[in-house]
PDB file of C-alpha atoms in Angstrom:
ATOM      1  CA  UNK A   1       8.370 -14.086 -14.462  1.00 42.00           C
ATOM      2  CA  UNK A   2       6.332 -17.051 -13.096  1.00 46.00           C
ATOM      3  CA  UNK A   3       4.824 -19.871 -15.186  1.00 51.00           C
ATOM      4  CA  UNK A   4       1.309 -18.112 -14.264  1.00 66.00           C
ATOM      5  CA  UNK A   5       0.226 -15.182 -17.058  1.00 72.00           C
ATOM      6  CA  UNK A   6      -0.149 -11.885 -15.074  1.00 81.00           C
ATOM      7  CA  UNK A   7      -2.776  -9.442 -16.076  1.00 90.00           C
ATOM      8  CA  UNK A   8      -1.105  -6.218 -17.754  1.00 91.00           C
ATOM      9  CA  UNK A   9      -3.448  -4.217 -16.242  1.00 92.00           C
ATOM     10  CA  UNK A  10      -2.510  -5.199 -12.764  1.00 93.00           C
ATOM     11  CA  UNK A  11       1.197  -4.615 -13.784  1.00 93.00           C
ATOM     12  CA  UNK A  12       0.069  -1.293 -15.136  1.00 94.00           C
ATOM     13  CA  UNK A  13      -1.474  -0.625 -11.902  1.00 95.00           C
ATOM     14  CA  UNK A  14       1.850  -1.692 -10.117  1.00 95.00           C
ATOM     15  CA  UNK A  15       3.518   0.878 -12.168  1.00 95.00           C
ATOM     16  CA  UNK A  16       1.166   3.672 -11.632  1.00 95.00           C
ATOM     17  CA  UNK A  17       1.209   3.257  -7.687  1.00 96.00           C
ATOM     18  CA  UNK A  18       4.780   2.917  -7.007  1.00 96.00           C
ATOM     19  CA  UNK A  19       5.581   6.169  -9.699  1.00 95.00           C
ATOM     20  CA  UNK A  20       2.731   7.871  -7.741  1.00 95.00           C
ATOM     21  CA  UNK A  21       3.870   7.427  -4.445  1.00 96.00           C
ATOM     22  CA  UNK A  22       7.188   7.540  -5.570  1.00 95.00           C
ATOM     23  CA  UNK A  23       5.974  11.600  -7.046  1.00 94.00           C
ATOM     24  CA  UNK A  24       4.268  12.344  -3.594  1.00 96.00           C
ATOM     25  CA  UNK A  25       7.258  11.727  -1.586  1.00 96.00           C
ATOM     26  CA  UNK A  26       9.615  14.140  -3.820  1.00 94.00           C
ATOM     27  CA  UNK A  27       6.771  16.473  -2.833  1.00 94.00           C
ATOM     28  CA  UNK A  28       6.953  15.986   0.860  1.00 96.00           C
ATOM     29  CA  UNK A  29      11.228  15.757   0.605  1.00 95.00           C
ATOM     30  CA  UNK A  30      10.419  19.542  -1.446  1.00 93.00           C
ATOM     31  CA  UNK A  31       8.349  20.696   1.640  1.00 96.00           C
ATOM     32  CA  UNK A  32      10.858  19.501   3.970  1.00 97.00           C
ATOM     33  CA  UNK A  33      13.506  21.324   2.361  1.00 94.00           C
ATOM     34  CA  UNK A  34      11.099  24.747   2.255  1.00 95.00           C
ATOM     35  CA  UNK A  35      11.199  23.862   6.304  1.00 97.00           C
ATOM     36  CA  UNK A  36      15.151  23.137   6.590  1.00 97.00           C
ATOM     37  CA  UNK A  37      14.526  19.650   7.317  1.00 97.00           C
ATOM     38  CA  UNK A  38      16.898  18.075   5.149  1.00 96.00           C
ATOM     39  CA  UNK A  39      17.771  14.843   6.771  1.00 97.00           C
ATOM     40  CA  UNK A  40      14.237  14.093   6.008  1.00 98.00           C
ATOM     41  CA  UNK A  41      13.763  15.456   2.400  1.00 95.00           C
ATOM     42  CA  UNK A  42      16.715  12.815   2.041  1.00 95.00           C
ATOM     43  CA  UNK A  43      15.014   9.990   3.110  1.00 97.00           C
ATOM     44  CA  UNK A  44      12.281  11.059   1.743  1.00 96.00           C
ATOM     45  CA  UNK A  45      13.686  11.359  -2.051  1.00 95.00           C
ATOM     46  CA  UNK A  46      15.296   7.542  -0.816  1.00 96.00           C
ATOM     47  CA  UNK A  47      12.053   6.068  -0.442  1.00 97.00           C
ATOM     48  CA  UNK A  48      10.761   7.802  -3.891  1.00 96.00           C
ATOM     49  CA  UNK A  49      13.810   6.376  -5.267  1.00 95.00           C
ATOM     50  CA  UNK A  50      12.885   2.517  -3.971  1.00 97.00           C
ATOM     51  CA  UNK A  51       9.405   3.046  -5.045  1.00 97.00           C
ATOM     52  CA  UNK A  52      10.051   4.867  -8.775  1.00 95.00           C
ATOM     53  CA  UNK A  53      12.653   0.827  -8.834  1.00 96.00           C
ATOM     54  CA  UNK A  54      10.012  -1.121  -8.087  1.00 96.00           C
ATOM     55  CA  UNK A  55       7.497   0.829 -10.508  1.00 95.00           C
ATOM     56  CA  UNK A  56      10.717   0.367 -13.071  1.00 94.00           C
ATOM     57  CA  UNK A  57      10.712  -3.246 -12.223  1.00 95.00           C
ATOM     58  CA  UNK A  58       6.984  -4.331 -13.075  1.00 93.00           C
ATOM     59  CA  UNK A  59       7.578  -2.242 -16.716  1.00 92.00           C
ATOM     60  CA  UNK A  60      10.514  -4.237 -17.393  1.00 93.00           C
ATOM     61  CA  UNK A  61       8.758  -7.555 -16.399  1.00 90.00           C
ATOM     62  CA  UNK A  62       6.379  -6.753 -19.411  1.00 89.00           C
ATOM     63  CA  UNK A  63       8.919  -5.419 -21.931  1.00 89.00           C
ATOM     64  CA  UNK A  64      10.813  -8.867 -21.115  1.00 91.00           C
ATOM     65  CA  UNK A  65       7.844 -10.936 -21.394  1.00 88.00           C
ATOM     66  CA  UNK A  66       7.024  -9.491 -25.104  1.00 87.00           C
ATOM     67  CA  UNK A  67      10.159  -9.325 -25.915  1.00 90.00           C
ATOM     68  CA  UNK A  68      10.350 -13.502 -24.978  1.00 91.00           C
ATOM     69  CA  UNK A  69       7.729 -14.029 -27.037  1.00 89.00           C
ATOM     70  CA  UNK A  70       4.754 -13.926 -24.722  1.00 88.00           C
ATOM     71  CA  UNK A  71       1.595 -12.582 -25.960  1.00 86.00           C
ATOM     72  CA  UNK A  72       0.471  -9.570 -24.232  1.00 82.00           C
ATOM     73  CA  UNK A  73      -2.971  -7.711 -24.632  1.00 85.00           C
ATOM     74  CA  UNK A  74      -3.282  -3.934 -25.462  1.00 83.00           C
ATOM     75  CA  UNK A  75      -3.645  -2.019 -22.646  1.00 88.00           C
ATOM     76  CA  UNK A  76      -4.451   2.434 -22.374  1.00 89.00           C
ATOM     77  CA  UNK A  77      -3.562   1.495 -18.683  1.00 90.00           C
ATOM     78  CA  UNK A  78      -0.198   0.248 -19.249  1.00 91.00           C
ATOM     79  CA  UNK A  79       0.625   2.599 -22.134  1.00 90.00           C
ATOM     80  CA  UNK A  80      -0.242   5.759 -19.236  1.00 88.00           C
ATOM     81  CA  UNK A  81       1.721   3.977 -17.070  1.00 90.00           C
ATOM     82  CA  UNK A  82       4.716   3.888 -19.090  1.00 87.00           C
ATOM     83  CA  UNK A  83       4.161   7.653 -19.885  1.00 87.00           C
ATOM     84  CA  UNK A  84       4.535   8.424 -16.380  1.00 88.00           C
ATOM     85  CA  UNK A  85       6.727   6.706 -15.104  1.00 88.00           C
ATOM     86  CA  UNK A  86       9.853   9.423 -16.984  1.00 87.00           C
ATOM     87  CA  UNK A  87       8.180  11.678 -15.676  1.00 88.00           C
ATOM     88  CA  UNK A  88       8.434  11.007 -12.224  1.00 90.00           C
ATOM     89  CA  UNK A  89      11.842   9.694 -12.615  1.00 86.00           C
ATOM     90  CA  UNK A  90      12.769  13.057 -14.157  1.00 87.00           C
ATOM     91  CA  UNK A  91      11.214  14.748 -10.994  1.00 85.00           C
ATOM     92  CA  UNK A  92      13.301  12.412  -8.332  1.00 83.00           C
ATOM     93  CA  UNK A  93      16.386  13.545 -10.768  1.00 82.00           C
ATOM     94  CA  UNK A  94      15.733  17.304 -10.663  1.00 80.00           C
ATOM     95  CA  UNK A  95      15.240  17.335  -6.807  1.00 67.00           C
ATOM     96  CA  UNK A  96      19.051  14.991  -6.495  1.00 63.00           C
ATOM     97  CA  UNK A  97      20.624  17.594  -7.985  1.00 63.00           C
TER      98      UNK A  97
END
């Protein structure tokens, strides 16, 4: 992380977003597959994939910041962001297999 404190609700916002639009493309790869499109229900569970990493990535930037020592405020946001983000993960798993 930079020198420069970033708000943990922003973060938590960064999580929420890319596990949201990470959840909305499994549901367009499970409509493509309902229409036999399957070359683009993979692609689309790819890009859910890149976006449920980069929603992984801002939670781990916090958890490695407290766990360094940093100071972090209580956040609802970030704690709901952290609860969905499984979930969503658990979705992109369920639709691999």
């Amino acid at each position: 992380m930079s020198e420069e404190k970033r708000d943990i609700n922003v973060i938590a916002m960064e999580v929420i977003m890319n596990a949201g639009d990470g959840r909305d493309k499994i549901d367009e790869a499970l409509a493509a597959i309902a229409a036999g499109n399957l070359d683009e229900a993979e692609a689309l569970l790819t890009e859910a994939e890149g976006l449920i990493v980069k929603a992984h990535n801002a939670q781990t930037e916090v958890i490695q910041s407290q766990v360094s020592g940093e100071d972090m405020e209580y956040s609802l946001q970030f704690i709901h962001a952290q609860k969905l983000l499984p979930i969503v993960k658990m979705l992109l798993n369920k639709k691999e297999d």
